[in-house]
PDB file of C-alpha atoms in Angstrom:
ATOM      1  CA  MET A   1     -42.729 -57.968  46.467  1.00  0.00           C
ATOM      2  CA  ALA A   2     -42.739 -54.034  47.298  1.00  0.00           C
ATOM      3  CA  LEU A   3     -42.089 -53.343  50.797  1.00  0.00           C
ATOM      4  CA  ASN A   4     -45.021 -53.899  53.311  1.00  0.00           C
ATOM      5  CA  ALA A   5     -45.529 -52.852  56.731  1.00  0.00           C
ATOM      6  CA  ARG A   6     -42.726 -53.920  59.362  1.00  0.00           C
ATOM      7  CA  LEU A   7     -42.146 -57.383  59.665  1.00  0.00           C
ATOM      8  CA  ASP A   8     -42.666 -59.201  62.729  1.00  0.00           C
ATOM      9  CA  HIS A   9     -39.554 -60.930  64.404  1.00  0.00           C
ATOM     10  CA  ARG A  10     -41.568 -63.443  66.437  1.00  0.00           C
ATOM     11  CA  ASN A  11     -43.287 -64.692  63.258  1.00  0.00           C
ATOM     12  CA  PRO A  12     -41.449 -68.021  63.075  1.00  0.00           C
ATOM     13  CA  LEU A  13     -40.983 -67.603  59.141  1.00  0.00           C
ATOM     14  CA  VAL A  14     -39.487 -64.534  59.690  1.00  0.00           C
ATOM     15  CA  PHE A  15     -35.706 -64.504  59.681  1.00  0.00           C
ATOM     16  CA  ASP A  16     -32.999 -61.948  60.971  1.00  0.00           C
ATOM     17  CA  THR A  17     -29.753 -61.499  59.181  1.00  0.00           C
ATOM     18  CA  HIS A  18     -28.317 -58.982  61.236  1.00  0.00           C
ATOM     19  CA  GLU A  19     -25.843 -61.759  62.700  1.00  0.00           C
ATOM     20  CA  LEU A  20     -24.701 -62.770  58.757  1.00  0.00           C
ATOM     21  CA  GLY A  21     -24.046 -59.042  58.329  1.00  0.00           C
ATOM     22  CA  ARG A  22     -23.497 -57.510  54.980  1.00  0.00           C
ATOM     23  CA  ARG A  23     -19.987 -58.860  54.317  1.00  0.00           C
ATOM     24  CA  PRO A  24     -20.542 -60.731  50.846  1.00  0.00           C
ATOM     25  CA  GLY A  25     -19.355 -64.208  51.342  1.00  0.00           C
ATOM     26  CA  ALA A  26     -20.433 -64.582  55.008  1.00  0.00           C
ATOM     27  CA  LEU A  27     -22.291 -67.668  55.496  1.00  0.00           C
ATOM     28  CA  GLN A  28     -25.038 -68.979  57.989  1.00  0.00           C
ATOM     29  CA  ARG A  29     -26.693 -72.180  58.761  1.00  0.00           C
ATOM     30  CA  LEU A  30     -29.975 -72.403  60.267  1.00  0.00           C
ATOM     31  CA  THR A  31     -32.480 -75.361  61.149  1.00  0.00           C
ATOM     32  CA  ARG A  32     -36.070 -74.436  62.492  1.00  0.00           C
ATOM     33  CA  GLU A  33     -39.121 -76.310  63.039  1.00  0.00           C
ATOM     34  CA  ILE A  34     -42.181 -74.453  62.707  1.00  0.00           C
ATOM     35  CA  ASP A  35     -45.938 -74.844  62.598  1.00  0.00           C
ATOM     36  CA  ALA A  36     -47.600 -75.252  58.940  1.00  0.00           C
ATOM     37  CA  PRO A  37     -49.715 -71.792  58.339  1.00  0.00           C
ATOM     38  CA  ARG A  38     -53.208 -72.335  56.951  1.00  0.00           C
ATOM     39  CA  ASP A  39     -54.009 -73.508  53.390  1.00  0.00           C
ATOM     40  CA  PHE A  40     -50.401 -75.023  52.834  1.00  0.00           C
ATOM     41  CA  GLY A  41     -50.566 -76.686  49.744  1.00  0.00           C
ATOM     42  CA  ILE A  42     -53.100 -77.557  47.180  1.00  0.00           C
ATOM     43  CA  LEU A  43     -56.608 -76.394  48.438  1.00  0.00           C
ATOM     44  CA  GLY A  44     -58.752 -79.099  48.265  1.00  0.00           C
ATOM     45  CA  VAL A  45     -56.378 -82.001  47.196  1.00  0.00           C
ATOM     46  CA  ILE A  46     -53.330 -82.252  48.964  1.00  0.00           C
ATOM     47  CA  GLY A  47     -51.125 -80.207  51.501  1.00  0.00           C
ATOM     48  CA  VAL A  48     -49.817 -79.723  55.127  1.00  0.00           C
ATOM     49  CA  PRO A  49     -52.426 -79.921  57.516  1.00  0.00           C
ATOM     50  CA  GLU A  50     -52.370 -76.384  59.529  1.00  0.00           C
ATOM     51  CA  GLY A  51     -50.469 -76.515  62.599  1.00  0.00           C
ATOM     52  CA  ALA A  52     -48.323 -79.861  61.477  1.00  0.00           C
ATOM     53  CA  PRO A  53     -44.595 -79.605  61.930  1.00  0.00           C
ATOM     54  CA  VAL A  54     -42.487 -78.647  58.999  1.00  0.00           C
ATOM     55  CA  GLU A  55     -38.430 -79.069  59.487  1.00  0.00           C
ATOM     56  CA  LEU A  56     -36.410 -76.287  57.576  1.00  0.00           C
ATOM     57  CA  GLU A  57     -32.881 -76.542  56.840  1.00  0.00           C
ATOM     58  CA  LEU A  58     -31.601 -73.404  55.626  1.00  0.00           C
ATOM     59  CA  ARG A  59     -28.366 -71.618  54.053  1.00  0.00           C
ATOM     60  CA  LEU A  60     -28.105 -68.014  54.009  1.00  0.00           C
ATOM     61  CA  GLU A  61     -24.881 -66.290  52.114  1.00  0.00           C
ATOM     62  CA  SER A  62     -24.304 -62.592  51.823  1.00  0.00           C
ATOM     63  CA  VAL A  63     -23.639 -61.244  48.364  1.00  0.00           C
ATOM     64  CA  MET A  64     -23.527 -57.743  47.079  1.00  0.00           C
ATOM     65  CA  GLU A  65     -27.215 -57.090  46.398  1.00  0.00           C
ATOM     66  CA  GLY A  66     -28.845 -59.065  49.475  1.00  0.00           C
ATOM     67  CA  VAL A  67     -28.801 -62.267  50.980  1.00  0.00           C
ATOM     68  CA  LEU A  68     -29.126 -65.666  49.134  1.00  0.00           C
ATOM     69  CA  VAL A  69     -31.578 -68.178  50.875  1.00  0.00           C
ATOM     70  CA  THR A  70     -30.997 -72.061  49.991  1.00  0.00           C
ATOM     71  CA  GLY A  71     -33.243 -74.389  51.794  1.00  0.00           C
ATOM     72  CA  THR A  72     -35.186 -77.855  52.098  1.00  0.00           C
ATOM     73  CA  ALA A  73     -38.568 -78.142  53.935  1.00  0.00           C
ATOM     74  CA  ARG A  74     -39.957 -81.377  54.861  1.00  0.00           C
ATOM     75  CA  ALA A  75     -43.368 -82.211  56.296  1.00  0.00           C
ATOM     76  CA  ARG A  76     -45.632 -84.844  56.205  1.00  0.00           C
ATOM     77  CA  VAL A  77     -48.573 -84.200  53.645  1.00  0.00           C
ATOM     78  CA  LYS A  78     -52.494 -85.278  53.494  1.00  0.00           C
ATOM     79  CA  GLY A  79     -54.822 -85.578  50.712  1.00  0.00           C
ATOM     80  CA  GLU A  80     -57.293 -87.637  49.081  1.00  0.00           C
ATOM     81  CA  CYS A  81     -56.427 -90.449  46.177  1.00  0.00           C
ATOM     82  CA  VAL A  82     -57.979 -89.241  42.891  1.00  0.00           C
ATOM     83  CA  ARG A  83     -58.624 -92.524  41.556  1.00  0.00           C
ATOM     84  CA  CYS A  84     -60.302 -94.296  44.655  1.00  0.00           C
ATOM     85  CA  LEU A  85     -60.812 -91.543  46.919  1.00  0.00           C
ATOM     86  CA  GLU A  86     -59.386 -92.749  49.918  1.00  0.00           C
ATOM     87  CA  PRO A  87     -57.206 -90.713  52.287  1.00  0.00           C
ATOM     88  CA  LEU A  88     -53.404 -90.629  51.659  1.00  0.00           C
ATOM     89  CA  GLU A  89     -50.276 -89.479  53.783  1.00  0.00           C
ATOM     90  CA  GLN A  90     -46.995 -88.962  51.747  1.00  0.00           C
ATOM     91  CA  ASP A  91     -43.680 -87.508  53.100  1.00  0.00           C
ATOM     92  CA  LEU A  92     -42.917 -84.224  51.364  1.00  0.00           C
ATOM     93  CA  GLU A  93     -39.327 -82.687  50.708  1.00  0.00           C
ATOM     94  CA  ALA A  94     -39.415 -79.387  48.835  1.00  0.00           C
ATOM     95  CA  GLU A  95     -36.152 -77.266  47.911  1.00  0.00           C
ATOM     96  CA  PHE A  96     -35.914 -73.765  47.337  1.00  0.00           C
ATOM     97  CA  GLN A  97     -33.384 -70.835  46.476  1.00  0.00           C
ATOM     98  CA  GLU A  98     -34.436 -67.180  46.636  1.00  0.00           C
ATOM     99  CA  MET A  99     -32.755 -63.869  46.796  1.00  0.00           C
ATOM    100  CA  PHE A 100     -33.743 -61.514  49.245  1.00  0.00           C
ATOM    101  CA  SER A 101     -32.411 -57.835  48.170  1.00  0.00           C
ATOM    102  CA  TYR A 102     -31.122 -54.798  50.152  1.00  0.00           C
ATOM    103  CA  PRO A 103     -33.583 -51.939  49.274  1.00  0.00           C
ATOM    104  CA  ASP A 104     -30.548 -49.835  48.920  1.00  0.00           C
ATOM    105  CA  ALA A 105     -28.689 -52.445  46.496  1.00  0.00           C
ATOM    106  CA  ASP A 106     -28.730 -49.978  43.393  1.00  0.00           C
ATOM    107  CA  ASP A 107     -26.819 -47.315  45.671  1.00  0.00           C
ATOM    108  CA  ARG A 108     -24.263 -49.962  46.496  1.00  0.00           C
ATOM    109  CA  GLY A 109     -22.711 -50.398  43.319  1.00  0.00           C
ATOM    110  CA  ARG A 110     -25.383 -52.870  41.520  1.00  0.00           C
ATOM    111  CA  VAL A 111     -25.890 -52.772  37.872  1.00  0.00           C
ATOM    112  CA  THR A 112     -28.855 -50.721  37.189  1.00  0.00           C
ATOM    113  CA  ALA A 113     -31.490 -52.103  34.270  1.00  0.00           C
ATOM    114  CA  GLU A 114     -33.432 -49.844  32.006  1.00  0.00           C
ATOM    115  CA  PRO A 115     -36.519 -48.229  33.765  1.00  0.00           C
ATOM    116  CA  ALA A 116     -39.116 -50.258  32.309  1.00  0.00           C
ATOM    117  CA  ASP A 117     -37.280 -53.389  33.103  1.00  0.00           C
ATOM    118  CA  ASP A 118     -36.744 -52.361  36.433  1.00  0.00           C
ATOM    119  CA  ALA A 119     -40.240 -51.789  37.043  1.00  0.00           C
ATOM    120  CA  GLU A 120     -40.823 -55.100  36.130  1.00  0.00           C
ATOM    121  CA  GLU A 121     -38.146 -56.651  37.921  1.00  0.00           C
ATOM    122  CA  ASP A 122     -39.750 -55.132  41.394  1.00  0.00           C
ATOM    123  CA  GLU A 123     -42.655 -56.558  40.995  1.00  0.00           C
ATOM    124  CA  ASP A 124     -41.012 -60.207  41.654  1.00  0.00           C
ATOM    125  CA  MET A 125     -38.560 -59.009  43.830  1.00  0.00           C
ATOM    126  CA  LEU A 126     -38.522 -60.060  47.493  1.00  0.00           C
ATOM    127  CA  PHE A 127     -36.497 -57.434  50.110  1.00  0.00           C
ATOM    128  CA  ILE A 128     -35.006 -57.549  53.303  1.00  0.00           C
ATOM    129  CA  GLU A 129     -36.573 -54.849  55.873  1.00  0.00           C
ATOM    130  CA  ASP A 130     -34.621 -53.847  58.730  1.00  0.00           C
ATOM    131  CA  GLY A 131     -32.317 -56.942  58.269  1.00  0.00           C
ATOM    132  CA  LEU A 132     -35.568 -59.406  58.389  1.00  0.00           C
ATOM    133  CA  PHE A 133     -36.979 -61.086  55.518  1.00  0.00           C
ATOM    134  CA  ASP A 134     -40.130 -63.173  55.548  1.00  0.00           C
ATOM    135  CA  LEU A 135     -39.797 -66.875  53.782  1.00  0.00           C
ATOM    136  CA  GLU A 136     -43.679 -67.785  53.693  1.00  0.00           C
ATOM    137  CA  PRO A 137     -44.331 -66.982  50.222  1.00  0.00           C
ATOM    138  CA  VAL A 138     -40.834 -68.951  49.214  1.00  0.00           C
ATOM    139  CA  LEU A 139     -42.048 -71.939  51.148  1.00  0.00           C
ATOM    140  CA  ARG A 140     -45.672 -71.690  49.677  1.00  0.00           C
ATOM    141  CA  ASP A 141     -44.548 -71.847  46.351  1.00  0.00           C
ATOM    142  CA  ALA A 142     -41.784 -74.467  46.979  1.00  0.00           C
ATOM    143  CA  VAL A 143     -44.386 -76.587  48.567  1.00  0.00           C
ATOM    144  CA  VAL A 144     -47.054 -76.365  46.014  1.00  0.00           C
ATOM    145  CA  LEU A 145     -44.537 -77.185  43.163  1.00  0.00           C
ATOM    146  CA  ALA A 146     -43.227 -80.398  45.260  1.00  0.00           C
ATOM    147  CA  LEU A 147     -46.923 -81.575  45.248  1.00  0.00           C
ATOM    148  CA  PRO A 148     -48.144 -84.078  43.058  1.00  0.00           C
ATOM    149  CA  MET A 149     -51.048 -82.422  41.100  1.00  0.00           C
ATOM    150  CA  GLN A 150     -52.988 -85.888  40.964  1.00  0.00           C
ATOM    151  CA  PRO A 151     -51.966 -87.717  44.121  1.00  0.00           C
ATOM    152  CA  VAL A 152     -52.549 -91.427  44.336  1.00  0.00           C
ATOM    153  CA  CYS A 153     -52.397 -93.790  47.207  1.00  0.00           C
ATOM    154  CA  GLN A 154     -50.201 -96.441  45.009  1.00  0.00           C
ATOM    155  CA  ASP A 155     -48.791 -95.998  41.235  1.00  0.00           C
ATOM    156  CA  ASP A 156     -51.287 -98.975  40.248  1.00  0.00           C
ATOM    157  CA  CYS A 157     -54.265 -98.142  42.128  1.00  0.00           C
ATOM    158  CA  PRO A 158     -57.029 -99.354  40.091  1.00  0.00           C
ATOM    159  CA  GLY A 159     -59.573 -96.486  41.340  1.00  0.00           C
ATOM    160  CA  LEU A 160     -63.384 -97.348  41.960  1.00  0.00           C
ATOM    161  CA  CYS A 161     -65.824 -99.621  39.734  1.00  0.00           C
ATOM    162  CA  SER A 162     -67.505 -97.543  37.070  1.00  0.00           C
ATOM    163  CA  GLU A 163     -71.209 -99.345  38.007  1.00  0.00           C
ATOM    164  CA  CYS A 164     -71.307 -99.334  41.528  1.00  0.00           C
ATOM    165  CA  GLY A 165     -68.389 -97.229  43.264  1.00  0.00           C
ATOM    166  CA  ALA A 166     -66.412-100.542  44.999  1.00  0.00           C
ATOM    167  CA  ARG A 167     -62.928-100.124  45.378  1.00  0.00           C
ATOM    168  CA  LEU A 168     -61.168-102.277  43.233  1.00  0.00           C
ATOM    169  CA  ALA A 169     -57.890-102.761  45.166  1.00  0.00           C
ATOM    170  CA  ASP A 170     -59.969-104.501  47.959  1.00  0.00           C
ATOM    171  CA  ASP A 171     -61.629-106.791  45.499  1.00  0.00           C
ATOM    172  CA  PRO A 172     -59.280-107.530  42.395  1.00  0.00           C
ATOM    173  CA  GLY A 173     -62.011-109.871  40.811  1.00  0.00           C
ATOM    174  CA  HIS A 174     -64.613-107.477  41.224  1.00  0.00           C
ATOM    175  CA  HIS A 175     -66.864-107.414  38.241  1.00  0.00           C
ATOM    176  CA  HIS A 176     -70.498-106.892  36.630  1.00  0.00           C
ATOM    177  CA  ASP A 177     -72.513-109.391  34.501  1.00  0.00           C
ATOM    178  CA  ALA A 178     -73.359-107.851  31.315  1.00  0.00           C
ATOM    179  CA  VAL A 179     -76.941-107.318  30.455  1.00  0.00           C
ATOM    180  CA  ASP A 180     -78.330-107.133  27.267  1.00  0.00           C
ATOM    181  CA  ILE A 181     -79.743-103.735  27.468  1.00  0.00           C
ATOM    182  CA  ARG A 182     -82.689-104.490  25.001  1.00  0.00           C
ATOM    183  CA  TRP A 183     -84.199-106.777  27.665  1.00  0.00           C
ATOM    184  CA  ALA A 184     -83.258-104.810  30.865  1.00  0.00           C
ATOM    185  CA  ALA A 185     -86.477-102.404  30.717  1.00  0.00           C
ATOM    186  CA  LEU A 186     -88.621-106.100  30.072  1.00  0.00           C
ATOM    187  CA  GLN A 187     -86.969-107.431  33.102  1.00  0.00           C
ATOM    188  CA  GLY A 188     -87.743-104.748  35.195  1.00  0.00           C
ATOM    189  CA  LEU A 189     -91.252-104.636  34.444  1.00  0.00           C
ATOM    190  CA  ALA A 190     -91.417-108.319  34.814  1.00  0.00           C
ATOM    191  CA  GLY A 191     -90.551-107.866  38.369  1.00  0.00           C
ATOM    192  CA  SER A 192     -93.738-106.054  39.203  1.00  0.00           C
ATOM    193  CA  LEU A 193     -96.295-108.018  37.029  1.00  0.00           C
ATOM    194  CA  GLU A 194     -98.557-110.832  38.237  1.00  0.00           C
ATOM    195  CA  PRO A 195     -97.561-114.446  37.330  1.00  0.00           C
ATOM    196  CA  GLY A 196     -99.901-114.643  34.248  1.00  0.00           C
ATOM    197  CA  GLU A 197     -98.916-111.230  33.024  1.00  0.00           C
ATOM    198  CA  LYS A 198     -95.122-112.580  33.403  1.00  0.00           C
ATOM    199  CA  ASP A 199     -95.630-115.271  30.876  1.00  0.00           C
ATOM    200  CA  GLU A 200     -97.098-113.242  28.428  1.00  0.00           C
ATOM    201  CA  ILE A 201     -93.984-111.179  28.536  1.00  0.00           C
ATOM    202  CA  SER A 202     -91.643-114.255  28.598  1.00  0.00           C
ATOM    203  CA  GLY A 203     -93.414-115.396  25.268  1.00  0.00           C
ATOM    204  CA  ALA A 204     -92.782-112.217  23.683  1.00  0.00           C
ATOM    205  CA  GLU A 205     -88.948-112.402  24.700  1.00  0.00           C
ATOM    206  CA  ALA A 206     -88.978-115.876  23.069  1.00  0.00           C
ATOM    207  CA  GLN A 207     -90.783-114.827  19.877  1.00  0.00           C
ATOM    208  CA  ALA A 208     -88.265-112.078  19.745  1.00  0.00           C
ATOM    209  CA  GLY A 209     -85.376-114.466  19.888  1.00  0.00           C
ATOM    210  CA  VAL A 210     -86.877-116.384  16.944  1.00  0.00           C
ATOM    211  CA  ASP A 211     -87.536-113.392  14.813  1.00  0.00           C
ATOM    212  CA  GLU A 212     -84.121-112.295  15.216  1.00  0.00           C
ATOM    213  CA  LYS A 213     -82.247-115.944  14.482  1.00  0.00           C
ATOM    214  CA  GLN A 214     -84.607-115.703  11.516  1.00  0.00           C
ATOM    215  CA  GLU A 215     -83.057-112.293  10.373  1.00  0.00           C
ATOM    216  CA  LYS A 216     -79.751-113.793  10.721  1.00  0.00           C
TER     217      LYS A 216
END
């Protein structure tokens, strides 16, 4: 990530490394609870609701090139079961590790890459700006990777009835009587006819049954 506008230290996902210093091997452990930002998860599927608490445990380690950040995020996610469409909630734990580089790392002895490789590498790098780093892009990626792509309310959720949409978990014995599609149209028509006309339809069905037996 290229250097952007100056980071705001008041942002709860911006962390200060001044106390850690630039002495390789120095360690700092931090805990922080933040409010989840917008669109924090898989949009339209499952995620952490905006404003919900997210607990962070971080380990900051100073290295020659920058600060290595290792951490864990814990939160309660909400979504919808992909089988029965019922709302669901789950506990999420996402782990991550990322290097935040000093802008002048090359000048401090880091082995430089070939120009072409260096250009590609810079596109994926995250930087420390004035002693601050922004954890949000790393945290977003970690949460998305930890979320289920096909969330279910329970592993053996039977889903919905394909004919009427009933939730099968609520009615394990749910079923529909099979109807011979050859007579379905006639049965629907019979419901709208007068008694005499119904008798004609019934006679036609009976004759068709006899003809079918004779064919067999």
